[in-house]
Amino acid sequence: MSESLAERASQPVAELALTGDLAHPARLTVRHLRAWPQHRARVSFECATSGVRHHRFEGPLLHEVLSGAAPAFDPVRRKDRLRFLIAVSGTDGHHALLSWAEIDPDFAGAPVLLALSIDSSPLDRWGPQLVLPQDRCGARHVSGVDAIRVDGGYAAWA
Ligand SMILES: Nc1nc2c(c(=O)[nH]1)N[C@H]1C(S)=C(S)[C@@H](COP(=O)(O)O)O[C@H]1N2
Ligand SMILES: [Mo]
């Protein structure tokens, strides 16, 4: 049975904008992101204010989602990817930067997720959460992600 308009209005669906140096920029909901292969991660991280936290997350790999948007590098030239940064922002303005090489399987290959659920609760209304199983500190686990910008303009001499 389809939702009534009133039900839909009371349950807004979060949208994530993928922008920057991409051939296919996109606006994606959590529902769209369920089309990618889903990965699970059990994560423990330390928060500077609330101590050790444990969570279970499930969602696509950030690398797969961003590769689908076709970043503007030559995919066969590995060195061409090294100047790319990934800026991730949450609805509250919290943000974190990653380098492309950090998530690229040819380099550090960190299994970073764009989680669509936390502890079995779906995140459709809040937006995905960035999950970095390799991080000791929780600060880069940006929740309510509403924007990801891929930028290839970084060079020390620019
Ligand atoms: N959007 C957003 N995400 C955020 C933060 C924030 O302030 N805003 N704080 C981070 C910090 S410092 C920590 S430790 C974890 C805490 O996550 P938890 O409360 O779900 O365990 O969220 C991270 N993600
Ligand atoms: Mo934290």
Short mmCIF file of C-alpha atoms and ligand atoms in Angstrom, two decimals:
data_model
loop_
_atom_site.label_atom_id
_atom_site.label_comp_id
_atom_site.label_asym_id
_atom_site.label_seq_id
_atom_site.Cartn_x
_atom_site.Cartn_y
_atom_site.Cartn_z
CA MET A 1 0.00 0.00 0.00
CA SER A 2 1.37 3.43 -0.89
CA GLU A 3 1.97 6.09 1.77
CA SER A 4 -0.50 8.95 2.04
CA LEU A 5 0.80 12.46 1.36
CA ALA A 6 0.44 13.30 5.05
CA GLU A 7 2.56 10.30 6.03
CA ARG A 8 5.20 11.27 3.52
CA ALA A 9 5.29 14.87 4.76
CA SER A 10 5.76 13.71 8.36
CA GLN A 11 8.67 11.44 7.33
CA PRO A 12 10.93 13.59 5.17
CA VAL A 13 13.55 11.68 3.23
CA ALA A 14 17.12 12.99 3.41
CA GLU A 15 19.03 13.70 0.20
CA LEU A 16 22.75 13.59 -0.40
CA ALA A 17 24.35 15.81 -3.09
CA LEU A 18 27.40 14.34 -4.88
CA THR A 19 29.20 17.27 -6.53
CA GLY A 20 32.60 18.42 -7.75
CA ASP A 21 34.89 17.02 -10.44
CA LEU A 22 32.53 14.23 -11.47
CA ALA A 23 31.14 13.24 -14.88
CA HIS A 24 27.89 12.16 -13.18
CA PRO A 25 27.04 14.40 -10.21
CA ALA A 26 23.86 13.16 -8.46
CA ARG A 27 21.32 13.66 -5.71
CA LEU A 28 20.88 10.37 -3.86
CA THR A 29 18.58 9.13 -1.11
CA VAL A 30 19.29 6.23 1.24
CA ARG A 31 16.88 4.23 -0.89
CA HIS A 32 18.93 4.88 -4.06
CA LEU A 33 22.08 3.81 -2.21
CA ARG A 34 20.57 0.39 -1.42
CA ALA A 35 21.13 -0.49 -5.11
CA TRP A 36 24.90 -0.89 -4.44
CA PRO A 37 26.35 -4.07 -2.87
CA GLN A 38 25.91 -3.76 0.91
CA HIS A 39 28.76 -4.31 3.38
CA ARG A 40 28.65 -4.69 7.15
CA ALA A 41 31.05 -3.30 9.74
CA ARG A 42 31.23 -3.63 13.52
CA VAL A 43 33.02 -0.53 14.73
CA SER A 44 34.40 0.64 18.08
CA PHE A 45 35.69 4.19 18.41
CA GLU A 46 36.61 6.52 21.18
CA CYS A 47 34.86 9.84 21.63
CA ALA A 48 36.81 12.57 23.38
CA THR A 49 33.69 13.46 25.43
CA SER A 50 31.61 10.26 25.75
CA GLY A 51 34.24 7.48 25.81
CA VAL A 52 34.25 4.22 23.84
CA ARG A 53 31.24 3.64 21.55
CA HIS A 54 30.25 0.46 19.68
CA HIS A 55 28.03 0.38 16.58
CA ARG A 56 27.01 -1.92 13.75
CA PHE A 57 26.72 -0.28 10.32
CA GLU A 58 25.58 -1.49 6.90
CA GLY A 59 25.83 0.22 3.51
CA PRO A 60 27.80 0.57 0.27
CA LEU A 61 31.52 1.28 0.06
CA LEU A 62 32.21 4.99 -0.41
CA HIS A 63 34.72 4.08 -3.13
CA GLU A 64 32.06 2.24 -5.17
CA VAL A 65 29.50 5.05 -4.88
CA LEU A 66 32.00 7.74 -5.86
CA SER A 67 33.49 5.63 -8.68
CA GLY A 68 29.93 5.35 -10.08
CA ALA A 69 29.87 9.14 -10.33
CA ALA A 70 33.03 8.98 -12.52
CA PRO A 71 35.64 11.31 -10.98
CA ALA A 72 37.57 13.33 -13.56
CA PHE A 73 40.82 11.37 -13.46
CA ASP A 74 42.30 8.95 -15.94
CA PRO A 75 41.34 5.60 -14.32
CA VAL A 76 44.33 3.73 -15.78
CA ARG A 77 46.91 6.24 -14.54
CA ARG A 78 47.19 5.67 -10.79
CA LYS A 79 49.24 8.80 -10.17
CA ASP A 80 46.44 10.97 -11.60
CA ARG A 81 44.21 10.07 -8.60
CA LEU A 82 46.61 11.36 -5.94
CA ARG A 83 45.47 14.99 -6.18
CA PHE A 84 41.80 14.17 -5.38
CA LEU A 85 40.17 15.09 -2.08
CA ILE A 86 36.76 14.03 -0.76
CA ALA A 87 34.94 16.55 1.46
CA VAL A 88 32.05 15.06 3.47
CA SER A 89 29.53 17.31 5.27
CA GLY A 90 26.65 16.63 7.65
CA THR A 91 23.41 18.58 7.97
CA ASP A 92 24.74 20.24 11.17
CA GLY A 93 27.88 21.54 9.39
CA HIS A 94 30.25 18.90 10.84
CA HIS A 95 32.70 17.90 8.11
CA ALA A 96 35.75 15.79 7.38
CA LEU A 97 38.21 15.39 4.51
CA LEU A 98 39.53 12.14 3.06
CA SER A 99 42.01 11.68 0.26
CA TRP A 100 41.02 9.55 -2.72
CA ALA A 101 44.06 7.33 -2.15
CA GLU A 102 42.79 6.54 1.38
CA ILE A 103 39.80 4.58 -0.03
CA ASP A 104 41.28 3.43 -3.35
CA PRO A 105 42.08 -0.34 -3.38
CA ASP A 106 45.31 0.42 -5.33
CA PHE A 107 46.51 2.57 -2.38
CA ALA A 108 45.41 2.41 1.30
CA GLY A 109 42.09 0.71 0.40
CA ALA A 110 40.31 1.56 3.67
CA PRO A 111 36.85 -0.09 3.71
CA VAL A 112 35.02 3.19 4.30
CA LEU A 113 31.22 2.86 4.21
CA LEU A 114 28.37 5.18 3.51
CA ALA A 115 26.17 3.48 6.10
CA LEU A 116 22.42 3.27 5.45
CA SER A 117 21.64 1.79 8.87
CA ILE A 118 23.11 2.06 12.36
CA ASP A 119 22.52 -0.74 14.86
CA SER A 120 19.80 -2.10 12.52
CA SER A 121 17.90 1.24 12.38
CA PRO A 122 17.50 2.59 8.84
CA LEU A 123 18.83 6.11 8.20
CA ASP A 124 16.41 7.11 5.41
CA ARG A 125 15.18 10.17 7.34
CA TRP A 126 18.57 11.30 8.66
CA GLY A 127 20.81 10.52 5.71
CA PRO A 128 23.80 8.17 5.49
CA GLN A 129 26.67 8.06 7.95
CA LEU A 130 30.35 7.99 7.01
CA VAL A 131 32.03 4.98 8.67
CA LEU A 132 35.81 4.61 8.90
CA PRO A 133 36.57 1.26 10.56
CA GLN A 134 40.28 2.21 10.62
CA ASP A 135 39.80 5.31 12.79
CA ARG A 136 40.48 5.13 16.56
CA CYS A 137 38.61 8.40 17.17
CA GLY A 138 34.92 8.82 16.32
CA ALA A 139 35.13 12.37 14.97
CA ARG A 140 35.21 11.50 11.25
CA HIS A 141 32.10 9.28 11.53
CA VAL A 142 29.99 12.11 10.08
CA SER A 143 26.26 11.43 10.55
CA GLY A 144 23.45 12.93 8.48
CA VAL A 145 25.68 13.25 5.42
CA ASP A 146 24.02 15.70 3.00
CA ALA A 147 26.95 16.62 0.72
CA ILE A 148 30.06 14.97 -0.67
CA ARG A 149 32.34 17.01 -2.90
CA VAL A 150 35.14 15.37 -4.89
CA ASP A 151 37.83 17.86 -5.81
CA GLY A 152 40.81 17.15 -8.07
CA GLY A 153 42.26 20.64 -7.93
CA TYR A 154 44.77 20.02 -5.13
CA ALA A 155 48.45 20.49 -5.80
CA ALA A 156 51.09 21.93 -3.50
CA TRP A 157 52.29 24.41 -6.13
CA ALA A 158 48.80 25.78 -7.03
N1 LIG B 1 27.01 15.24 11.85
C1 LIG B 1 27.83 14.97 12.89
N2 LIG B 1 28.41 13.77 12.95
C2 LIG B 1 29.24 13.50 13.98
C3 LIG B 1 29.53 14.44 14.99
C4 LIG B 1 28.90 15.70 14.89
O1 LIG B 1 29.08 16.61 15.72
N3 LIG B 1 28.04 15.93 13.83
N4 LIG B 1 30.40 14.11 16.00
C5 LIG B 1 31.35 13.02 15.75
C6 LIG B 1 31.99 12.54 16.97
S1 LIG B 1 33.09 13.60 17.69
C7 LIG B 1 31.78 11.27 17.47
S2 LIG B 1 32.69 10.66 18.73
C8 LIG B 1 30.72 10.38 16.92
C9 LIG B 1 29.80 9.90 18.03
O2 LIG B 1 28.86 9.02 17.49
P1 LIG B 1 27.80 8.29 18.43
O3 LIG B 1 27.27 9.29 19.41
O4 LIG B 1 26.76 7.79 17.47
O5 LIG B 1 28.48 7.14 19.09
O6 LIG B 1 29.96 11.04 15.92
C10 LIG B 1 30.71 11.83 15.03
N5 LIG B 1 29.83 12.27 14.00
MO MO B 2 33.63 12.58 19.66
#
